[in-house]
């Protein structure tokens, strides 16, 4: 009997989730925490990461970064100026990273001293949201120029975030960005998640974001999103009474 596309997709995700869980455990044994950065193209994610890496290097945090794109090594060259070890990961046309690809690069490249690994995912809020990479912290970035309704349009991505970062805040006024509406929409899909406001150009919010990441690395209390990663991948189901509002919105927006 032929399998349906949905069954094939679920099998692919299940296999990825198993690999991600194993990778997370292996890296934890090595003292490495993975931070998965998701966003649309043009959110300012790369510049923000460059600032984060530079600040981490200044503070002598053993940090490294993998940056993914369909083509070019432009982002790796930008990030390498921070002084941190950086490697470009080309996806050969895929719109997302998978745990299998990440494992290959971790095994062949990651410096032994690394305690914190940032993974800059492909610029896309759809496919990457469904794939656990073995991260312990998932951060979703969004620029004010993208519109305050972005969390409602991409509830899977925002609903699985441990932390949300609003970027390019210096453009909020000319973009007529409705901050109150944005905050309400974020809380609708991910009740209780913190939103860090940042402007990479001025460095605003960079120290705050780094502190949140380091606190997570050191075992501090972590926010549990409605689509929380768990030891065997993503549940794909809202959890807890506080997430009832998110459950209704997310019901029709599962990534297969």
PDB file of C-alpha atoms in Angstrom:
ATOM      1  CA  UNK A   1       0.000   0.000   0.000  1.00  0.00           C
ATOM      2  CA  UNK A   2       1.338   3.411  -0.951  1.00  0.00           C
ATOM      3  CA  UNK A   3       2.041   5.812   1.867  1.00  0.00           C
ATOM      4  CA  UNK A   4       0.391   9.212   1.812  1.00  0.00           C
ATOM      5  CA  UNK A   5       2.490  12.351   1.637  1.00  0.00           C
ATOM      6  CA  UNK A   6       1.467  13.151   5.213  1.00  0.00           C
ATOM      7  CA  UNK A   7       2.718   9.762   6.413  1.00  0.00           C
ATOM      8  CA  UNK A   8       6.022  10.257   4.602  1.00  0.00           C
ATOM      9  CA  UNK A   9       6.406  13.740   6.093  1.00  0.00           C
ATOM     10  CA  UNK A  10       5.689  12.480   9.587  1.00  0.00           C
ATOM     11  CA  UNK A  11       8.239   9.684   9.139  1.00  0.00           C
ATOM     12  CA  UNK A  12      10.868  12.194   8.021  1.00  0.00           C
ATOM     13  CA  UNK A  13      10.166  14.425  11.026  1.00  0.00           C
ATOM     14  CA  UNK A  14      10.218  11.452  13.401  1.00  0.00           C
ATOM     15  CA  UNK A  15      13.608  10.342  12.088  1.00  0.00           C
ATOM     16  CA  UNK A  16      14.939  13.886  12.395  1.00  0.00           C
ATOM     17  CA  UNK A  17      13.584  14.193  15.941  1.00  0.00           C
ATOM     18  CA  UNK A  18      15.371  11.007  16.976  1.00  0.00           C
ATOM     19  CA  UNK A  19      18.666  12.229  15.549  1.00  0.00           C
ATOM     20  CA  UNK A  20      18.168  15.629  17.188  1.00  0.00           C
ATOM     21  CA  UNK A  21      17.554  14.057  20.586  1.00  0.00           C
ATOM     22  CA  UNK A  22      20.731  11.992  20.295  1.00  0.00           C
ATOM     23  CA  UNK A  23      22.742  15.012  19.173  1.00  0.00           C
ATOM     24  CA  UNK A  24      21.422  17.114  22.042  1.00  0.00           C
ATOM     25  CA  UNK A  25      22.468  14.442  24.550  1.00  0.00           C
ATOM     26  CA  UNK A  26      25.911  14.007  22.979  1.00  0.00           C
ATOM     27  CA  UNK A  27      26.588  17.737  22.945  1.00  0.00           C
ATOM     28  CA  UNK A  28      25.381  18.104  26.524  1.00  0.00           C
ATOM     29  CA  UNK A  29      27.937  15.472  27.551  1.00  0.00           C
ATOM     30  CA  UNK A  30      30.589  17.621  25.849  1.00  0.00           C
ATOM     31  CA  UNK A  31      29.324  20.736  27.629  1.00  0.00           C
ATOM     32  CA  UNK A  32      27.962  22.322  24.430  1.00  0.00           C
ATOM     33  CA  UNK A  33      24.607  24.116  24.199  1.00  0.00           C
ATOM     34  CA  UNK A  34      23.070  24.810  20.774  1.00  0.00           C
ATOM     35  CA  UNK A  35      21.083  27.979  20.063  1.00  0.00           C
ATOM     36  CA  UNK A  36      18.903  27.809  16.937  1.00  0.00           C
ATOM     37  CA  UNK A  37      18.225  31.237  15.370  1.00  0.00           C
ATOM     38  CA  UNK A  38      15.202  31.472  13.053  1.00  0.00           C
ATOM     39  CA  UNK A  39      13.889  34.419  11.049  1.00  0.00           C
ATOM     40  CA  UNK A  40      12.714  35.621   7.654  1.00  0.00           C
ATOM     41  CA  UNK A  41      15.305  36.925   5.178  1.00  0.00           C
ATOM     42  CA  UNK A  42      16.298  40.501   5.916  1.00  0.00           C
ATOM     43  CA  UNK A  43      15.430  40.457   9.614  1.00  0.00           C
ATOM     44  CA  UNK A  44      18.918  41.584  10.623  1.00  0.00           C
ATOM     45  CA  UNK A  45      19.670  38.189  12.168  1.00  0.00           C
ATOM     46  CA  UNK A  46      23.217  37.993  10.799  1.00  0.00           C
ATOM     47  CA  UNK A  47      24.241  41.430  12.060  1.00  0.00           C
ATOM     48  CA  UNK A  48      22.710  40.669  15.453  1.00  0.00           C
ATOM     49  CA  UNK A  49      24.595  37.375  15.617  1.00  0.00           C
ATOM     50  CA  UNK A  50      27.830  39.132  14.637  1.00  0.00           C
ATOM     51  CA  UNK A  51      27.357  41.497  17.580  1.00  0.00           C
ATOM     52  CA  UNK A  52      26.549  38.604  19.920  1.00  0.00           C
ATOM     53  CA  UNK A  53      29.631  36.654  18.873  1.00  0.00           C
ATOM     54  CA  UNK A  54      31.892  39.688  19.267  1.00  0.00           C
ATOM     55  CA  UNK A  55      30.503  40.359  22.745  1.00  0.00           C
ATOM     56  CA  UNK A  56      30.912  36.703  23.732  1.00  0.00           C
ATOM     57  CA  UNK A  57      34.528  36.726  22.521  1.00  0.00           C
ATOM     58  CA  UNK A  58      35.169  39.874  24.560  1.00  0.00           C
ATOM     59  CA  UNK A  59      33.843  38.069  27.627  1.00  0.00           C
ATOM     60  CA  UNK A  60      35.943  34.980  26.859  1.00  0.00           C
ATOM     61  CA  UNK A  61      32.905  32.753  26.342  1.00  0.00           C
ATOM     62  CA  UNK A  62      33.929  29.688  24.257  1.00  0.00           C
ATOM     63  CA  UNK A  63      31.549  30.347  21.380  1.00  0.00           C
ATOM     64  CA  UNK A  64      31.248  29.228  17.752  1.00  0.00           C
ATOM     65  CA  UNK A  65      28.725  29.628  14.942  1.00  0.00           C
ATOM     66  CA  UNK A  66      27.387  27.719  11.963  1.00  0.00           C
ATOM     67  CA  UNK A  67      25.509  29.774   9.393  1.00  0.00           C
ATOM     68  CA  UNK A  68      23.268  28.184   6.762  1.00  0.00           C
ATOM     69  CA  UNK A  69      22.343  29.466   3.325  1.00  0.00           C
ATOM     70  CA  UNK A  70      21.359  28.055  -0.032  1.00  0.00           C
ATOM     71  CA  UNK A  71      24.408  29.687  -1.630  1.00  0.00           C
ATOM     72  CA  UNK A  72      27.446  31.959  -0.987  1.00  0.00           C
ATOM     73  CA  UNK A  73      29.674  32.230   2.069  1.00  0.00           C
ATOM     74  CA  UNK A  74      28.885  35.892   2.619  1.00  0.00           C
ATOM     75  CA  UNK A  75      27.422  35.461   6.085  1.00  0.00           C
ATOM     76  CA  UNK A  76      30.323  33.336   7.337  1.00  0.00           C
ATOM     77  CA  UNK A  77      32.759  36.009   6.209  1.00  0.00           C
ATOM     78  CA  UNK A  78      30.779  38.680   8.088  1.00  0.00           C
ATOM     79  CA  UNK A  79      30.505  36.598  11.249  1.00  0.00           C
ATOM     80  CA  UNK A  80      34.173  35.602  11.239  1.00  0.00           C
ATOM     81  CA  UNK A  81      35.139  39.231  11.879  1.00  0.00           C
ATOM     82  CA  UNK A  82      33.906  38.697  15.442  1.00  0.00           C
ATOM     83  CA  UNK A  83      36.934  36.524  16.173  1.00  0.00           C
ATOM     84  CA  UNK A  84      34.800  33.454  16.881  1.00  0.00           C
ATOM     85  CA  UNK A  85      35.198  30.173  14.953  1.00  0.00           C
ATOM     86  CA  UNK A  86      32.630  30.241  12.131  1.00  0.00           C
ATOM     87  CA  UNK A  87      31.679  27.789   9.394  1.00  0.00           C
ATOM     88  CA  UNK A  88      29.340  28.188   6.430  1.00  0.00           C
ATOM     89  CA  UNK A  89      26.846  25.389   5.820  1.00  0.00           C
ATOM     90  CA  UNK A  90      25.393  25.273   2.302  1.00  0.00           C
ATOM     91  CA  UNK A  91      22.071  23.439   2.057  1.00  0.00           C
ATOM     92  CA  UNK A  92      22.204  22.577  -1.662  1.00  0.00           C
ATOM     93  CA  UNK A  93      18.798  24.114  -2.276  1.00  0.00           C
ATOM     94  CA  UNK A  94      17.020  22.951   0.882  1.00  0.00           C
ATOM     95  CA  UNK A  95      15.048  25.656   2.689  1.00  0.00           C
ATOM     96  CA  UNK A  96      15.939  24.358   6.157  1.00  0.00           C
ATOM     97  CA  UNK A  97      18.568  22.587   8.206  1.00  0.00           C
ATOM     98  CA  UNK A  98      18.169  19.059   9.522  1.00  0.00           C
ATOM     99  CA  UNK A  99      19.792  17.386  12.522  1.00  0.00           C
ATOM    100  CA  UNK A 100      21.678  14.987  10.229  1.00  0.00           C
ATOM    101  CA  UNK A 101      23.448  17.828   8.413  1.00  0.00           C
ATOM    102  CA  UNK A 102      24.228  19.631  11.634  1.00  0.00           C
ATOM    103  CA  UNK A 103      25.720  16.482  13.182  1.00  0.00           C
ATOM    104  CA  UNK A 104      28.089  16.077  10.228  1.00  0.00           C
ATOM    105  CA  UNK A 105      29.499  19.569  10.665  1.00  0.00           C
ATOM    106  CA  UNK A 106      29.672  19.314  14.443  1.00  0.00           C
ATOM    107  CA  UNK A 107      31.644  16.074  14.243  1.00  0.00           C
ATOM    108  CA  UNK A 108      34.075  17.335  11.606  1.00  0.00           C
ATOM    109  CA  UNK A 109      34.588  20.937  12.656  1.00  0.00           C
ATOM    110  CA  UNK A 110      33.358  22.099  16.070  1.00  0.00           C
ATOM    111  CA  UNK A 111      36.328  23.153  18.251  1.00  0.00           C
ATOM    112  CA  UNK A 112      36.686  21.006  21.383  1.00  0.00           C
ATOM    113  CA  UNK A 113      36.606  24.018  23.677  1.00  0.00           C
ATOM    114  CA  UNK A 114      33.179  25.196  22.468  1.00  0.00           C
ATOM    115  CA  UNK A 115      30.533  25.720  25.156  1.00  0.00           C
ATOM    116  CA  UNK A 116      28.005  27.667  23.096  1.00  0.00           C
ATOM    117  CA  UNK A 117      27.133  26.997  19.444  1.00  0.00           C
ATOM    118  CA  UNK A 118      24.909  29.424  17.553  1.00  0.00           C
ATOM    119  CA  UNK A 119      23.218  28.014  14.460  1.00  0.00           C
ATOM    120  CA  UNK A 120      21.926  30.649  12.054  1.00  0.00           C
ATOM    121  CA  UNK A 121      19.188  28.770  10.216  1.00  0.00           C
ATOM    122  CA  UNK A 122      18.124  29.444   6.629  1.00  0.00           C
ATOM    123  CA  UNK A 123      16.075  32.642   6.286  1.00  0.00           C
ATOM    124  CA  UNK A 124      12.598  31.116   6.346  1.00  0.00           C
ATOM    125  CA  UNK A 125       9.886  30.897   9.027  1.00  0.00           C
ATOM    126  CA  UNK A 126       8.069  27.885   7.561  1.00  0.00           C
ATOM    127  CA  UNK A 127      10.184  24.743   7.027  1.00  0.00           C
ATOM    128  CA  UNK A 128      12.888  25.382   9.682  1.00  0.00           C
ATOM    129  CA  UNK A 129      10.211  25.675  12.379  1.00  0.00           C
ATOM    130  CA  UNK A 130       9.335  21.974  12.024  1.00  0.00           C
ATOM    131  CA  UNK A 131      12.880  20.656  12.422  1.00  0.00           C
ATOM    132  CA  UNK A 132      14.519  20.142  15.801  1.00  0.00           C
ATOM    133  CA  UNK A 133      18.292  20.508  15.396  1.00  0.00           C
ATOM    134  CA  UNK A 134      19.196  19.304  18.858  1.00  0.00           C
ATOM    135  CA  UNK A 135      19.032  22.844  20.196  1.00  0.00           C
ATOM    136  CA  UNK A 136      18.400  23.716  23.823  1.00  0.00           C
ATOM    137  CA  UNK A 137      17.305  27.254  22.987  1.00  0.00           C
ATOM    138  CA  UNK A 138      15.241  28.402  20.003  1.00  0.00           C
ATOM    139  CA  UNK A 139      15.189  32.131  19.257  1.00  0.00           C
ATOM    140  CA  UNK A 140      12.910  33.661  16.636  1.00  0.00           C
ATOM    141  CA  UNK A 141      13.909  37.083  15.301  1.00  0.00           C
ATOM    142  CA  UNK A 142      11.613  39.552  13.548  1.00  0.00           C
ATOM    143  CA  UNK A 143      12.241  43.079  12.254  1.00  0.00           C
ATOM    144  CA  UNK A 144       9.783  45.906  12.855  1.00  0.00           C
ATOM    145  CA  UNK A 145       9.617  46.363   9.082  1.00  0.00           C
ATOM    146  CA  UNK A 146       7.929  42.972   8.724  1.00  0.00           C
ATOM    147  CA  UNK A 147       4.660  44.025  10.369  1.00  0.00           C
ATOM    148  CA  UNK A 148       3.174  43.393  13.780  1.00  0.00           C
ATOM    149  CA  UNK A 149       0.987  40.502  12.578  1.00  0.00           C
ATOM    150  CA  UNK A 150       3.943  38.226  11.731  1.00  0.00           C
ATOM    151  CA  UNK A 151       3.415  35.977  14.808  1.00  0.00           C
ATOM    152  CA  UNK A 152      -0.152  35.268  13.669  1.00  0.00           C
ATOM    153  CA  UNK A 153       1.002  34.435  10.145  1.00  0.00           C
ATOM    154  CA  UNK A 154       3.748  32.066  11.347  1.00  0.00           C
ATOM    155  CA  UNK A 155       2.391  30.595  14.601  1.00  0.00           C
ATOM    156  CA  UNK A 156       4.481  27.419  14.407  1.00  0.00           C
ATOM    157  CA  UNK A 157       7.746  29.362  14.418  1.00  0.00           C
ATOM    158  CA  UNK A 158       6.709  31.848  17.091  1.00  0.00           C
ATOM    159  CA  UNK A 159       4.870  29.199  19.081  1.00  0.00           C
ATOM    160  CA  UNK A 160       8.016  27.074  19.412  1.00  0.00           C
ATOM    161  CA  UNK A 161      10.330  29.916  20.493  1.00  0.00           C
ATOM    162  CA  UNK A 162      11.922  30.032  23.917  1.00  0.00           C
ATOM    163  CA  UNK A 163      12.695  33.684  23.242  1.00  0.00           C
ATOM    164  CA  UNK A 164      11.582  36.251  20.663  1.00  0.00           C
ATOM    165  CA  UNK A 165      13.821  39.095  19.471  1.00  0.00           C
ATOM    166  CA  UNK A 166      12.395  42.194  17.823  1.00  0.00           C
ATOM    167  CA  UNK A 167      15.092  43.717  15.600  1.00  0.00           C
ATOM    168  CA  UNK A 168      15.694  47.031  13.819  1.00  0.00           C
ATOM    169  CA  UNK A 169      13.782  48.932  16.498  1.00  0.00           C
ATOM    170  CA  UNK A 170      15.321  52.189  15.265  1.00  0.00           C
ATOM    171  CA  UNK A 171      12.984  51.866  12.259  1.00  0.00           C
ATOM    172  CA  UNK A 172       9.805  51.391  14.303  1.00  0.00           C
ATOM    173  CA  UNK A 173       8.534  54.940  13.868  1.00  0.00           C
ATOM    174  CA  UNK A 174       9.061  55.304  10.097  1.00  0.00           C
ATOM    175  CA  UNK A 175       7.642  51.792   9.640  1.00  0.00           C
ATOM    176  CA  UNK A 176       4.551  52.771  11.689  1.00  0.00           C
ATOM    177  CA  UNK A 177       5.105  49.653  13.757  1.00  0.00           C
ATOM    178  CA  UNK A 178       2.368  48.940  16.322  1.00  0.00           C
ATOM    179  CA  UNK A 179       4.376  47.608  19.271  1.00  0.00           C
ATOM    180  CA  UNK A 180       1.359  46.950  21.472  1.00  0.00           C
ATOM    181  CA  UNK A 181      -0.329  44.882  18.768  1.00  0.00           C
ATOM    182  CA  UNK A 182       2.882  42.935  18.163  1.00  0.00           C
ATOM    183  CA  UNK A 183       3.262  42.104  21.854  1.00  0.00           C
ATOM    184  CA  UNK A 184      -0.358  40.957  22.007  1.00  0.00           C
ATOM    185  CA  UNK A 185       0.069  38.744  18.939  1.00  0.00           C
ATOM    186  CA  UNK A 186       3.225  37.149  20.342  1.00  0.00           C
ATOM    187  CA  UNK A 187       1.467  36.357  23.612  1.00  0.00           C
ATOM    188  CA  UNK A 188      -1.504  34.946  21.714  1.00  0.00           C
ATOM    189  CA  UNK A 189       0.613  32.230  20.098  1.00  0.00           C
ATOM    190  CA  UNK A 190       3.221  31.843  22.869  1.00  0.00           C
ATOM    191  CA  UNK A 191       1.899  32.930  26.296  1.00  0.00           C
ATOM    192  CA  UNK A 192       4.612  34.122  28.666  1.00  0.00           C
ATOM    193  CA  UNK A 193       7.495  34.260  26.194  1.00  0.00           C
ATOM    194  CA  UNK A 194       9.926  37.153  26.655  1.00  0.00           C
ATOM    195  CA  UNK A 195      10.459  39.635  23.828  1.00  0.00           C
ATOM    196  CA  UNK A 196      13.890  41.270  23.686  1.00  0.00           C
ATOM    197  CA  UNK A 197      14.029  44.490  21.686  1.00  0.00           C
ATOM    198  CA  UNK A 198      17.236  45.152  19.797  1.00  0.00           C
ATOM    199  CA  UNK A 199      19.014  47.383  17.319  1.00  0.00           C
ATOM    200  CA  UNK A 200      22.193  45.721  16.087  1.00  0.00           C
ATOM    201  CA  UNK A 201      23.348  48.960  14.464  1.00  0.00           C
ATOM    202  CA  UNK A 202      23.572  50.638  17.880  1.00  0.00           C
ATOM    203  CA  UNK A 203      24.182  47.492  19.911  1.00  0.00           C
ATOM    204  CA  UNK A 204      20.935  47.926  21.850  1.00  0.00           C
ATOM    205  CA  UNK A 205      19.648  44.681  23.343  1.00  0.00           C
ATOM    206  CA  UNK A 206      22.779  42.673  22.519  1.00  0.00           C
ATOM    207  CA  UNK A 207      23.957  42.405  26.134  1.00  0.00           C
ATOM    208  CA  UNK A 208      20.452  41.513  27.298  1.00  0.00           C
ATOM    209  CA  UNK A 209      20.175  38.763  24.708  1.00  0.00           C
ATOM    210  CA  UNK A 210      23.595  37.370  25.556  1.00  0.00           C
ATOM    211  CA  UNK A 211      22.677  37.306  29.251  1.00  0.00           C
ATOM    212  CA  UNK A 212      19.527  35.322  28.463  1.00  0.00           C
ATOM    213  CA  UNK A 213      21.528  32.817  26.430  1.00  0.00           C
ATOM    214  CA  UNK A 214      24.189  32.423  29.116  1.00  0.00           C
ATOM    215  CA  UNK A 215      21.525  31.999  31.783  1.00  0.00           C
ATOM    216  CA  UNK A 216      20.009  29.149  29.744  1.00  0.00           C
ATOM    217  CA  UNK A 217      23.451  27.607  29.296  1.00  0.00           C
ATOM    218  CA  UNK A 218      23.990  27.736  33.054  1.00  0.00           C
ATOM    219  CA  UNK A 219      20.744  25.892  33.731  1.00  0.00           C
ATOM    220  CA  UNK A 220      18.495  28.822  34.584  1.00  0.00           C
ATOM    221  CA  UNK A 221      14.707  28.442  34.381  1.00  0.00           C
ATOM    222  CA  UNK A 222      13.569  28.293  30.772  1.00  0.00           C
ATOM    223  CA  UNK A 223      10.280  29.346  29.211  1.00  0.00           C
ATOM    224  CA  UNK A 224       8.244  26.430  27.895  1.00  0.00           C
ATOM    225  CA  UNK A 225       6.495  27.418  24.656  1.00  0.00           C
ATOM    226  CA  UNK A 226       3.241  25.807  23.458  1.00  0.00           C
ATOM    227  CA  UNK A 227       5.210  23.892  20.825  1.00  0.00           C
ATOM    228  CA  UNK A 228       8.035  23.117  23.215  1.00  0.00           C
ATOM    229  CA  UNK A 229      10.946  20.942  22.133  1.00  0.00           C
ATOM    230  CA  UNK A 230      11.150  17.803  24.238  1.00  0.00           C
ATOM    231  CA  UNK A 231      13.786  15.038  24.540  1.00  0.00           C
ATOM    232  CA  UNK A 232      12.407  13.279  21.457  1.00  0.00           C
ATOM    233  CA  UNK A 233      11.823  16.289  19.240  1.00  0.00           C
ATOM    234  CA  UNK A 234       8.858  18.636  18.946  1.00  0.00           C
ATOM    235  CA  UNK A 235       5.503  17.745  20.400  1.00  0.00           C
ATOM    236  CA  UNK A 236       3.603  19.726  17.757  1.00  0.00           C
ATOM    237  CA  UNK A 237       0.860  20.154  20.359  1.00  0.00           C
ATOM    238  CA  UNK A 238       0.210  23.084  22.716  1.00  0.00           C
ATOM    239  CA  UNK A 239       0.797  22.222  26.377  1.00  0.00           C
ATOM    240  CA  UNK A 240      -0.821  23.569  29.507  1.00  0.00           C
ATOM    241  CA  UNK A 241      -3.956  25.508  30.326  1.00  0.00           C
ATOM    242  CA  UNK A 242      -2.244  28.838  29.657  1.00  0.00           C
ATOM    243  CA  UNK A 243      -1.834  27.800  26.027  1.00  0.00           C
ATOM    244  CA  UNK A 244      -5.547  27.285  25.302  1.00  0.00           C
ATOM    245  CA  UNK A 245      -5.700  30.482  23.244  1.00  0.00           C
ATOM    246  CA  UNK A 246      -2.647  29.440  21.286  1.00  0.00           C
ATOM    247  CA  UNK A 247      -4.084  25.977  20.710  1.00  0.00           C
ATOM    248  CA  UNK A 248      -7.015  27.311  18.730  1.00  0.00           C
ATOM    249  CA  UNK A 249      -4.816  29.469  16.534  1.00  0.00           C
ATOM    250  CA  UNK A 250      -2.190  26.778  15.992  1.00  0.00           C
ATOM    251  CA  UNK A 251      -4.678  24.022  15.171  1.00  0.00           C
ATOM    252  CA  UNK A 252      -4.889  24.974  11.519  1.00  0.00           C
ATOM    253  CA  UNK A 253      -1.231  25.809  11.063  1.00  0.00           C
ATOM    254  CA  UNK A 254       0.710  22.584  11.619  1.00  0.00           C
ATOM    255  CA  UNK A 255       3.753  22.135   9.420  1.00  0.00           C
ATOM    256  CA  UNK A 256       3.386  18.647   7.932  1.00  0.00           C
TER     257      UNK A 256
END
